PDB file of C-alpha atoms in Angstrom:
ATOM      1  CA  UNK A 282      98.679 140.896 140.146  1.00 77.00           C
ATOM      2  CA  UNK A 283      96.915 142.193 136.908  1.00 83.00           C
ATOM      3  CA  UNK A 284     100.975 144.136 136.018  1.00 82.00           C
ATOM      4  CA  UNK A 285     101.987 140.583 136.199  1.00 84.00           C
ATOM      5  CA  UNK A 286      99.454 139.142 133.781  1.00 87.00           C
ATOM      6  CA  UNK A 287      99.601 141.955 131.644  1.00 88.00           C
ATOM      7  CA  UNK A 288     103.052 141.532 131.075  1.00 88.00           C
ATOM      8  CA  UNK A 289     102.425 137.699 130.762  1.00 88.00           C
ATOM      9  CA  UNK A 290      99.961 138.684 128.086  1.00 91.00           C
ATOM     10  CA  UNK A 291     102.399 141.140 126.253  1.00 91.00           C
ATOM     11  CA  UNK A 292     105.336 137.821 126.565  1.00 89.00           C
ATOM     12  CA  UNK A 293     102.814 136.044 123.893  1.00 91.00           C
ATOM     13  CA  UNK A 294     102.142 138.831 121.766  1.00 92.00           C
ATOM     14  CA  UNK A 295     105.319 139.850 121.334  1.00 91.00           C
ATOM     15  CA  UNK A 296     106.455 135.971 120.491  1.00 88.00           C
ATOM     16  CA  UNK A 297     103.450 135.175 118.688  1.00 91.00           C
ATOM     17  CA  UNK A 298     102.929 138.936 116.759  1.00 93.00           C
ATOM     18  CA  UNK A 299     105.241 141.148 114.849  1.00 93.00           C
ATOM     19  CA  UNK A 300     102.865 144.010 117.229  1.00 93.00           C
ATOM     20  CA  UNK A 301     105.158 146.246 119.149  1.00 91.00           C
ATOM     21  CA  UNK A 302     105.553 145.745 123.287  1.00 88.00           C
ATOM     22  CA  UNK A 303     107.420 147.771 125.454  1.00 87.00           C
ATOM     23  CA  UNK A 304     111.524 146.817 125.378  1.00 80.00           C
ATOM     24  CA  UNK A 305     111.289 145.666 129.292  1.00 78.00           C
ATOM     25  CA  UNK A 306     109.039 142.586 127.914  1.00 76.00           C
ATOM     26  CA  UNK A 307     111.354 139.476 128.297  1.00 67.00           C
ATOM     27  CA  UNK A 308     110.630 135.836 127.533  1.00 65.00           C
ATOM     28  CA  UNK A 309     111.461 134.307 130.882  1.00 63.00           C
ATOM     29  CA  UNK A 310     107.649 134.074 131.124  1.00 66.00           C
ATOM     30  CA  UNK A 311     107.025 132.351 128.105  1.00 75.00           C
ATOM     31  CA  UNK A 312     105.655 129.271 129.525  1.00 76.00           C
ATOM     32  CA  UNK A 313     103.019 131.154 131.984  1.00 81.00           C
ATOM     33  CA  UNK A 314     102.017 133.595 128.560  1.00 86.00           C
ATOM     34  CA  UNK A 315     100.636 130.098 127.240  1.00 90.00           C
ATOM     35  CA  UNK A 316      97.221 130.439 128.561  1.00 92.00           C
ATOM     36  CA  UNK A 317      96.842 133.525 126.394  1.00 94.00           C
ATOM     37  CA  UNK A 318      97.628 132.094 122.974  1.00 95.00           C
ATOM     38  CA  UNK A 319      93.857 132.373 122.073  1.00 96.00           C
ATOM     39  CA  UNK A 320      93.465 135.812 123.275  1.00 97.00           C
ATOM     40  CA  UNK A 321      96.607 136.761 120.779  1.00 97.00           C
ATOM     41  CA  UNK A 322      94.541 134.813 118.092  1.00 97.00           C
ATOM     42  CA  UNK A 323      91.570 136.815 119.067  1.00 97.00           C
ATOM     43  CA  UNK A 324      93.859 140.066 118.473  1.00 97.00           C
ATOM     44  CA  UNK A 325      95.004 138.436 114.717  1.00 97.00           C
ATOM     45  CA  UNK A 326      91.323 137.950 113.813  1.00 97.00           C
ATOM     46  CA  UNK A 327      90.409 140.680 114.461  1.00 97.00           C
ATOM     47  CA  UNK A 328      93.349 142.305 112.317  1.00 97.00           C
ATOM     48  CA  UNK A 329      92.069 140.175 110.092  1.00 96.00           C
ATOM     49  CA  UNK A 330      88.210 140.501 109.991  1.00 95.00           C
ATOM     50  CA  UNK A 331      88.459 144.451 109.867  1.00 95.00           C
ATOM     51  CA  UNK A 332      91.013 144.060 107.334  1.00 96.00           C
ATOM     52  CA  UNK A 333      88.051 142.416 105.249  1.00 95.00           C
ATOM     53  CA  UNK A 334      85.353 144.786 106.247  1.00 92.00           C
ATOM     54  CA  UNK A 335      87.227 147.644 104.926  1.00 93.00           C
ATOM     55  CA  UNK A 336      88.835 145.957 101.667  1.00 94.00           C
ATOM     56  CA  UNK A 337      84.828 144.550 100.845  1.00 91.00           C
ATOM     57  CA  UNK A 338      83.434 147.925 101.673  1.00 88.00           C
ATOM     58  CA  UNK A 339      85.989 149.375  99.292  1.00 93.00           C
ATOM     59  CA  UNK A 340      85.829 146.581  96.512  1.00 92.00           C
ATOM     60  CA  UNK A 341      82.280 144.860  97.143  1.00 88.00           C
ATOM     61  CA  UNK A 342      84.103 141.570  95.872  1.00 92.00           C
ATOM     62  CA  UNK A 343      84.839 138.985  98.739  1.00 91.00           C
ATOM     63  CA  UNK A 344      87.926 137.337  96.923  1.00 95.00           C
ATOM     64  CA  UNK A 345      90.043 140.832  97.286  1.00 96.00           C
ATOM     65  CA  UNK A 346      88.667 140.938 100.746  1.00 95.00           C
ATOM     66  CA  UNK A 347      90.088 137.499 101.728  1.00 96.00           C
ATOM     67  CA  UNK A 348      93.367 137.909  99.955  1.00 97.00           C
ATOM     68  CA  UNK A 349      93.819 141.603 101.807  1.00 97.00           C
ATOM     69  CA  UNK A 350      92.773 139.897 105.269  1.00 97.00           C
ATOM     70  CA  UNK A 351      95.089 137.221 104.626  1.00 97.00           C
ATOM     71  CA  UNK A 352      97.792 139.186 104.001  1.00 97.00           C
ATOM     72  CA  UNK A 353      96.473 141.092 107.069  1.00 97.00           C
ATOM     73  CA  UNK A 354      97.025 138.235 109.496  1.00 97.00           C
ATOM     74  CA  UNK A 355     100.586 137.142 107.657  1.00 97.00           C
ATOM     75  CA  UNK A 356     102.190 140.525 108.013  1.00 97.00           C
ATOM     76  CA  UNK A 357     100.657 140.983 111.903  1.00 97.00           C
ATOM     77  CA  UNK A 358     102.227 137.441 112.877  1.00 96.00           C
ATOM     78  CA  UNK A 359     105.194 137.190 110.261  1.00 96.00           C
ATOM     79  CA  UNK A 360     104.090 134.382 108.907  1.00 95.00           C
ATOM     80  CA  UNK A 361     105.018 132.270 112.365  1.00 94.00           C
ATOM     81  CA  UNK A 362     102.617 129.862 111.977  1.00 96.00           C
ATOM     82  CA  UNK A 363     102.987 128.763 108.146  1.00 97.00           C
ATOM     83  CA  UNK A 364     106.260 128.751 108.860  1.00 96.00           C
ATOM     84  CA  UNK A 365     105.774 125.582 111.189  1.00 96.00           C
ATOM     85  CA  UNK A 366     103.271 124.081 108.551  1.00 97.00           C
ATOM     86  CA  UNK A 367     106.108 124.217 105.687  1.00 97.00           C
ATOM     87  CA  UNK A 368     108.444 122.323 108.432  1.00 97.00           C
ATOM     88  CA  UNK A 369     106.159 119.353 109.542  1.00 97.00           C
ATOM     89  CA  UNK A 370     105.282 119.192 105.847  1.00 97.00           C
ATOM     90  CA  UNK A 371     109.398 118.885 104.677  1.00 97.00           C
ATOM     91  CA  UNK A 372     109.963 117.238 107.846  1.00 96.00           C
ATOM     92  CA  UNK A 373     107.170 114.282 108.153  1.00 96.00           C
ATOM     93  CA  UNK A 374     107.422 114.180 104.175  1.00 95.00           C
ATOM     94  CA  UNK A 375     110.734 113.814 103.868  1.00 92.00           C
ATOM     95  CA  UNK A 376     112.132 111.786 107.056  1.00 92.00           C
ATOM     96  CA  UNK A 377     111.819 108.280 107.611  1.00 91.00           C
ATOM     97  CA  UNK A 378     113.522 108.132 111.556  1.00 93.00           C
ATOM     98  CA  UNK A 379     112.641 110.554 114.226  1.00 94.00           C
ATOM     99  CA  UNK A 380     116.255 112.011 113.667  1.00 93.00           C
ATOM    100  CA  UNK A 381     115.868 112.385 110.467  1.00 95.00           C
ATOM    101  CA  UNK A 382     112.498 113.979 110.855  1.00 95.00           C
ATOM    102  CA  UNK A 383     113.350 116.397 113.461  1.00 95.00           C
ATOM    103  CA  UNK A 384     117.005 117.059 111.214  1.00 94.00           C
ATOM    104  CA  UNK A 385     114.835 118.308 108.131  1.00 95.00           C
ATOM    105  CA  UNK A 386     112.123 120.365 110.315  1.00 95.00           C
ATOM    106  CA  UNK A 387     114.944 122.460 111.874  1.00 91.00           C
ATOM    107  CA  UNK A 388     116.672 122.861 108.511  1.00 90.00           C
ATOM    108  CA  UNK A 389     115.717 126.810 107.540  1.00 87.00           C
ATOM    109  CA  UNK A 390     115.272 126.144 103.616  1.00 91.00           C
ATOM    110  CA  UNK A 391     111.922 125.204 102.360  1.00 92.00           C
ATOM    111  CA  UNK A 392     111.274 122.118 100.818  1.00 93.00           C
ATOM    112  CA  UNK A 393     109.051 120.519  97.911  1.00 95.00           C
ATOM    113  CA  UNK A 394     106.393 119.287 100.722  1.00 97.00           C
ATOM    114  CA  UNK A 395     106.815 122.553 102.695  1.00 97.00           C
ATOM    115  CA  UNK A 396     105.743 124.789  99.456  1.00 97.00           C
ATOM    116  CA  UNK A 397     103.136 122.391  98.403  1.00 97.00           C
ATOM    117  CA  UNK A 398     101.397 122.562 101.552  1.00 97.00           C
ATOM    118  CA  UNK A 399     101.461 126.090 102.285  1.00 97.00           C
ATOM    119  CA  UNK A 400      99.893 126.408  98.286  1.00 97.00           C
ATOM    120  CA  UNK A 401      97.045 124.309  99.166  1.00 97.00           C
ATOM    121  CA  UNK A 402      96.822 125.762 103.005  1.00 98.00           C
ATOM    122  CA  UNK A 403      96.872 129.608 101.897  1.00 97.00           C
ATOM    123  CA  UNK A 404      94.497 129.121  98.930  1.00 97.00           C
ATOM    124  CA  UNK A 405      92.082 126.842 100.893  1.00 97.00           C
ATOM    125  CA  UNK A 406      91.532 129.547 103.527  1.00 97.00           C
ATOM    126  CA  UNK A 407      91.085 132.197 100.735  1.00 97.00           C
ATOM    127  CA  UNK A 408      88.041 130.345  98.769  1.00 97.00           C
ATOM    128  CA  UNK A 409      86.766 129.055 102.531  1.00 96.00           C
ATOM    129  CA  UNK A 410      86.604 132.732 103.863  1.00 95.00           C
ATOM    130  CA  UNK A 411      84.991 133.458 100.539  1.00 94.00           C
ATOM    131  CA  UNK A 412      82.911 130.771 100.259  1.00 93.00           C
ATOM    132  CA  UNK A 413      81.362 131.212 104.108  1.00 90.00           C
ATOM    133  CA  UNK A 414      81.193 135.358 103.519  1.00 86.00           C
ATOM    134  CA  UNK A 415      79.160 134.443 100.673  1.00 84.00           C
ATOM    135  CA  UNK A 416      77.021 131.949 102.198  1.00 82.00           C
ATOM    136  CA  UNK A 417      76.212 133.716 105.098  1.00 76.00           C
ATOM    137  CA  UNK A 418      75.538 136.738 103.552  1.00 73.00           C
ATOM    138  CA  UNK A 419      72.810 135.146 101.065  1.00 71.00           C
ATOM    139  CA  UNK A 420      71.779 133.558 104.013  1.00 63.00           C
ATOM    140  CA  UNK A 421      71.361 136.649 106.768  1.00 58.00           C
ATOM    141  CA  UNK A 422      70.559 139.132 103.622  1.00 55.00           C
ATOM    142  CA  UNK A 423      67.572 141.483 104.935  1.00 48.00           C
ATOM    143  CA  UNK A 424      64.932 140.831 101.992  1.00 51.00           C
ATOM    144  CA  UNK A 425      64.044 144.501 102.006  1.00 48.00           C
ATOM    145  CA  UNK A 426      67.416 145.410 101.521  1.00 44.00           C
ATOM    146  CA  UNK A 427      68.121 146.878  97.970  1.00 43.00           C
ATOM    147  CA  UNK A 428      71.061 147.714  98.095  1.00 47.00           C
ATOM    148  CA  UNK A 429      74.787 145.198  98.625  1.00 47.00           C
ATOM    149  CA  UNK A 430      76.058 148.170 101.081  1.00 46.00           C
ATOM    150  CA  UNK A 431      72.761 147.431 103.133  1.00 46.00           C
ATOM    151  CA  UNK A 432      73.714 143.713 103.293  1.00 45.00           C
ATOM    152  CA  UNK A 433      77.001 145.025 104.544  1.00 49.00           C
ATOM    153  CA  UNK A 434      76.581 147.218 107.122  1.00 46.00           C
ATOM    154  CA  UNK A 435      73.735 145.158 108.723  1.00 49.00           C
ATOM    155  CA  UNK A 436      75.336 141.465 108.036  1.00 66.00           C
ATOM    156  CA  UNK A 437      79.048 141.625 107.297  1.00 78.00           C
ATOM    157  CA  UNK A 438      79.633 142.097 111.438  1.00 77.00           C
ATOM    158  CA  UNK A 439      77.548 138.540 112.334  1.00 76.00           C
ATOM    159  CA  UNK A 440      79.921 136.530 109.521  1.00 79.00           C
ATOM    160  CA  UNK A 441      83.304 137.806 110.847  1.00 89.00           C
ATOM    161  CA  UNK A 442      83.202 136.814 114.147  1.00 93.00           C
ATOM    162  CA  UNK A 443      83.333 133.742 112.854  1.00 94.00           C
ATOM    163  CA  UNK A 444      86.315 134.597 111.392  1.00 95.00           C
ATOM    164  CA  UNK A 445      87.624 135.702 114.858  1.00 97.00           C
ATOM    165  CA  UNK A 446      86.768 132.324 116.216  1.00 97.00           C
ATOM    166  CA  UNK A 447      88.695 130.502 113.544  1.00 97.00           C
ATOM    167  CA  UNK A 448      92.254 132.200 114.899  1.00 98.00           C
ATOM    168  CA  UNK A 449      91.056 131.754 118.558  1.00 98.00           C
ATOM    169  CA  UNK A 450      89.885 128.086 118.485  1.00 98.00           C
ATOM    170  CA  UNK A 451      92.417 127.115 116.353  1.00 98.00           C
ATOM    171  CA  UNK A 452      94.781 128.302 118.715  1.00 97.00           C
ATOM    172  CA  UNK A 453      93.418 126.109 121.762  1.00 97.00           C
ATOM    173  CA  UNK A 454      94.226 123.314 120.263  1.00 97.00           C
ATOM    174  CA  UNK A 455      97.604 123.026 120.461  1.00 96.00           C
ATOM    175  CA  UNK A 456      97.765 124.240 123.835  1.00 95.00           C
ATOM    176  CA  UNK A 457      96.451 120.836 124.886  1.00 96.00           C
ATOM    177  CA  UNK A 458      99.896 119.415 123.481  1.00 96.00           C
ATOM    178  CA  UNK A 459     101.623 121.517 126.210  1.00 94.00           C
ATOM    179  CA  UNK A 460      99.765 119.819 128.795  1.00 92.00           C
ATOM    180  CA  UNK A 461      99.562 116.216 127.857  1.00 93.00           C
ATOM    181  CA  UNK A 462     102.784 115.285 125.401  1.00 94.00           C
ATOM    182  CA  UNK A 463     106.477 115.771 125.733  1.00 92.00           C
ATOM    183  CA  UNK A 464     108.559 118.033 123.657  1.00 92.00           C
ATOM    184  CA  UNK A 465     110.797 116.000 121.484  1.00 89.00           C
ATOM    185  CA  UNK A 466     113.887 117.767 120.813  1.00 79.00           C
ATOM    186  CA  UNK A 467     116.049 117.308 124.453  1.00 68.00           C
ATOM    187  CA  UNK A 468     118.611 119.484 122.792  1.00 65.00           C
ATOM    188  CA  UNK A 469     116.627 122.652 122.933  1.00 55.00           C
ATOM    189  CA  UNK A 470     115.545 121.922 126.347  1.00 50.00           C
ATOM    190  CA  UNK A 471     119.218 122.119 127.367  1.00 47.00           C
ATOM    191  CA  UNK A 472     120.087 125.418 125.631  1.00 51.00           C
ATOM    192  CA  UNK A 473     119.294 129.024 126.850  1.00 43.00           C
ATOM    193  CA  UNK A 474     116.465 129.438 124.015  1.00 52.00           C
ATOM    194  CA  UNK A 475     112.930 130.808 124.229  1.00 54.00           C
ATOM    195  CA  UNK A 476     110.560 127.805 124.464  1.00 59.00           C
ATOM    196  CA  UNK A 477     106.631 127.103 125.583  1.00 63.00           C
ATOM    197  CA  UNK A 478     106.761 123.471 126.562  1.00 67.00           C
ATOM    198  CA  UNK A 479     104.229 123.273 129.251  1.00 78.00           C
ATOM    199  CA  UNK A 480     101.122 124.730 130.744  1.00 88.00           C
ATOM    200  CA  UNK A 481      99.342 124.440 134.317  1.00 88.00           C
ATOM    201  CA  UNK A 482      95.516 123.027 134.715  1.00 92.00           C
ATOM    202  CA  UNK A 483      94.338 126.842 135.570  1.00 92.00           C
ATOM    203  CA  UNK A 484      95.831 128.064 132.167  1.00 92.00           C
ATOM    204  CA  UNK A 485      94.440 125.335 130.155  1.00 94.00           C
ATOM    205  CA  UNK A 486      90.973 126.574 131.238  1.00 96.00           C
ATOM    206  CA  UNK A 487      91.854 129.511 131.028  1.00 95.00           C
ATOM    207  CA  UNK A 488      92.932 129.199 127.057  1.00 96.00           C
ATOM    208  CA  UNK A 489      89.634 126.928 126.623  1.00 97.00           C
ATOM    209  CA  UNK A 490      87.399 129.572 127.814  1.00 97.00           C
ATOM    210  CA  UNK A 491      89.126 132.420 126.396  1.00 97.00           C
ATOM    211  CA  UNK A 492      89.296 130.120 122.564  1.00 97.00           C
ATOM    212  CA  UNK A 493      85.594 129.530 122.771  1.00 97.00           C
ATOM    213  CA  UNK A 494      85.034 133.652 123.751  1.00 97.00           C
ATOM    214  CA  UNK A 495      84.192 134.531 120.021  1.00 97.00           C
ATOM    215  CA  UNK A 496      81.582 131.369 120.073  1.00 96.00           C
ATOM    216  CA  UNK A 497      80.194 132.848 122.892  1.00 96.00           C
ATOM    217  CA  UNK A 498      80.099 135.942 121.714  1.00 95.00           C
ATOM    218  CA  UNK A 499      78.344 135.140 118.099  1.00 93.00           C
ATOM    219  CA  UNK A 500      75.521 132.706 119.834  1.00 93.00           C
ATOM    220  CA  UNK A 501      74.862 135.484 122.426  1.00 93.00           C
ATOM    221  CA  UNK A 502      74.945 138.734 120.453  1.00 89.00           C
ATOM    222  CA  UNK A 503      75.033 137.414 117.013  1.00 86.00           C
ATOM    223  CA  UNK A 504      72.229 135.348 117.864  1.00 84.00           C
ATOM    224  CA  UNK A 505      73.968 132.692 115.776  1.00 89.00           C
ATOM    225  CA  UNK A 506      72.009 128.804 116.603  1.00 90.00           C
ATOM    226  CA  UNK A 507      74.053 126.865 119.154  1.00 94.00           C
ATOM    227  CA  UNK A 508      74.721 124.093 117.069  1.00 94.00           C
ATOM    228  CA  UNK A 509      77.710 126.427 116.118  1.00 94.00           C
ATOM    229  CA  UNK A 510      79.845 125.106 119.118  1.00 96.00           C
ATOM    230  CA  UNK A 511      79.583 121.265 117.564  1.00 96.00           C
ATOM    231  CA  UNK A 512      82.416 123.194 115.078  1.00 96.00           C
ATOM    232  CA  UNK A 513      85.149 122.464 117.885  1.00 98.00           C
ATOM    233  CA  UNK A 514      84.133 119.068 117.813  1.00 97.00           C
ATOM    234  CA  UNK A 515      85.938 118.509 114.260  1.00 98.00           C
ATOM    235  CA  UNK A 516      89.128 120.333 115.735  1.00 98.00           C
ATOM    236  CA  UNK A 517      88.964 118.384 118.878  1.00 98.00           C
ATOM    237  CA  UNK A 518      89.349 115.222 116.734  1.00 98.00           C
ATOM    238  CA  UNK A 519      91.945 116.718 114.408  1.00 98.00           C
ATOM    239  CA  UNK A 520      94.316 117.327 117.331  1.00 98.00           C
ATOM    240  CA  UNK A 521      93.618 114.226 118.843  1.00 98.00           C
ATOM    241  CA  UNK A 522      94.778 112.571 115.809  1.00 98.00           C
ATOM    242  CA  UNK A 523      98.002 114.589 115.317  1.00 98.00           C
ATOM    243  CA  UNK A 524      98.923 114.028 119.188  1.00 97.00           C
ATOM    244  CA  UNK A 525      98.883 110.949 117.917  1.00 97.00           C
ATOM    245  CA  UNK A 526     100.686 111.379 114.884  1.00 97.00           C
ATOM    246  CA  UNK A 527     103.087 113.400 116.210  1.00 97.00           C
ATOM    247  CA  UNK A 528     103.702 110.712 119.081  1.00 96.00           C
ATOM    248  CA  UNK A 529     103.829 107.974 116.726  1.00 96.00           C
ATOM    249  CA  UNK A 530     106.905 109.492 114.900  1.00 96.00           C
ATOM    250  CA  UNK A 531     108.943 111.537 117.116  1.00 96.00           C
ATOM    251  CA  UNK A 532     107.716 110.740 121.082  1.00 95.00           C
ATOM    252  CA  UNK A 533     106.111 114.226 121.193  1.00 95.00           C
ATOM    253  CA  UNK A 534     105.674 117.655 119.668  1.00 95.00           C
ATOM    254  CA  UNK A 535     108.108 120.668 118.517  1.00 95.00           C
ATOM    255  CA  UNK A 536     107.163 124.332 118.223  1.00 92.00           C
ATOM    256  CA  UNK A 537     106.553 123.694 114.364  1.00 96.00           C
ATOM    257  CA  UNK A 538     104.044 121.106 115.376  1.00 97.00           C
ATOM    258  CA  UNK A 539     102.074 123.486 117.573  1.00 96.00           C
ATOM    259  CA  UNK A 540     102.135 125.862 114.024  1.00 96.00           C
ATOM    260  CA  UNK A 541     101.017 123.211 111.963  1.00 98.00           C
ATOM    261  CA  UNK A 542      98.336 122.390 113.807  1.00 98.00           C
ATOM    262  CA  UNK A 543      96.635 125.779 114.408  1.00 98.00           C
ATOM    263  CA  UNK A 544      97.040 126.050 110.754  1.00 98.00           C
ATOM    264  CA  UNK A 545      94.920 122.763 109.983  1.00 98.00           C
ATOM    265  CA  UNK A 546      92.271 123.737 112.793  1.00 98.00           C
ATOM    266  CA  UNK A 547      91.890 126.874 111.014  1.00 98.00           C
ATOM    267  CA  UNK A 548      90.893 125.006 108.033  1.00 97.00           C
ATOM    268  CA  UNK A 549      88.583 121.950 109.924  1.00 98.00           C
ATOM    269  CA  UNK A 550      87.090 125.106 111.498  1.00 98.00           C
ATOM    270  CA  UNK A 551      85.542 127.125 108.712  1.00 96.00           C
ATOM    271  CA  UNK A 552      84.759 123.475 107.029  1.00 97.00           C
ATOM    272  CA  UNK A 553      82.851 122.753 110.046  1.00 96.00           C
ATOM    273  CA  UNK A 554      81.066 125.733 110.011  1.00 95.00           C
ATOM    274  CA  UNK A 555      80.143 125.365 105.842  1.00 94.00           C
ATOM    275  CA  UNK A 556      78.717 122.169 107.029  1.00 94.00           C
ATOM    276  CA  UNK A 557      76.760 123.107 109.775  1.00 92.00           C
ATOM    277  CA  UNK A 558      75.330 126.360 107.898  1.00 87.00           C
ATOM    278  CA  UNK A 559      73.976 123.577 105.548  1.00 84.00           C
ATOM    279  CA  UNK A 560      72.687 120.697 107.652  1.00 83.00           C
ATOM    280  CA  UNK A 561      72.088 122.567 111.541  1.00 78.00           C
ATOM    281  CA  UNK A 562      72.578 126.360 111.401  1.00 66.00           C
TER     282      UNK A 562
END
């Protein structure tokens, strides 16, 4: 029992990560590894967040930090995820039909919309991982503290976990797209081709609780204020809204979808968070 779910676990990592599994790992269970999408987004935020310990420890300047973590996270997943941004981008930009649409998004070259929106996505989470390092810093800073490296050691831990729970939340929510929509493209379903298109009940919960771990984690240890879970809410309304899109256009989702929106709840996620630091937290 825990062989099999290990090498479930190691099916997602190795589709998901650029991180090395044993050569015996196949993709035949691709659809069961599903449930542990957010524990592989645990494992990338965590690349990340000790990525940006080490370069702010280094550099004491939280823009290299964010650029190095970000790089961190791009490198450990190959870019899998922005890749599936830059294709709803050229593909809902550019297409007018659900043909056309799903034509363009399966088209390899990258597109006007595609390199516009991976500008603004990339550079957004750079100044918002900033921005909420900064904030939360001034904000947890031990008065008595006189020196920055005392600020770090004692506060820099409590602010990245939050970045942990940005790549875990963010991926729950497309999980939900395996459960209640359709995949779109009927050709792919046909061919012999590595594919997540569906999920049971048990692994939805499963990738819920294990998503909302790092929340968990920085209310109970961190002692962050509980309001901190009314961040999903934001994502939980994003996704609704592009299951809807999504529907609207093409009758369901594609892999690229699923990229595109981890990539946005990323984004709603540490917005959230800025927002409830200032009004709740």
């Amino acid at each position: 029992m825990i062989k099999r779910e290990i090498r479930v676990f190691l099916t997602a990592l190795m589709f998901f990560t650029r991180i090395p599994v044993p050569k015996n790992i196949g993709v035949t269970d691709l659809n069961k590894s599903s449930r542990y999408f957010p524990l592989v987004g645990i494992i990338v935020g965590l690349t990340g967040a000790l990525t940006y310990y080490g370069a702010f420890f280094l550099f004491k300047d939280p823009w290299i930090a964010s650029f190095l973590s970000l790089g961190a996270t791009l490198l450990v997943t190959g870019a899998f995820h922005e890749d599936g941004l830059a294709d709803v981008a050229d593909g809902f930009g550019g297409g007018w039909t659900k043909e056309r649409i799903l034509e363009i998004m399966k088209d390899s070259r990258v597109g006007a919309y595609g390199v516009i929106a991976l500008i603004v996505v990339l550079g957004l989470k750079v100044t918002l991982v900033t921005k909420l390092t900064d904030t939360l810093l001034t904000k947890l800073s031990d008065p008595l503290a006189t020196k920055r490296t005392d600020i770090l050691i004692t506060n820099l831990a409590d602010t990245l976990i939050l970045y942990v729970a940005a790549h875990s939340v963010s991926r729950t929510m497309p999980v939900f797209f395996l459960r209640f929509m359709h995949y779109s493209r009927e050709d792919d379903l046909s061919k012999i081709k590595p594919l997540a298109t569906q999920i049971s009940w048990w692994g939805l919960f499963t990738a819920i609780i294990t998503g909302l771990l790092p929340l968990f984690i920085a209310v109970l240890a961190f002692h962050f204020n509980a309001y901190l879970f009314l961040s999903v809410i934001p994502c939980g309304l994003l996704t609704l809204y592009l299951g809807w899109y999504f529907k609207k256009w093409i009758g369901g989702y594609t892999g690229d979808c699923l990229g595109a929106t981890q990539q946005l709840n990323e984004l709603v996620f540490y917005l959230s968070v800025l927002a409830l630091w200032r009004f709740l937290l």
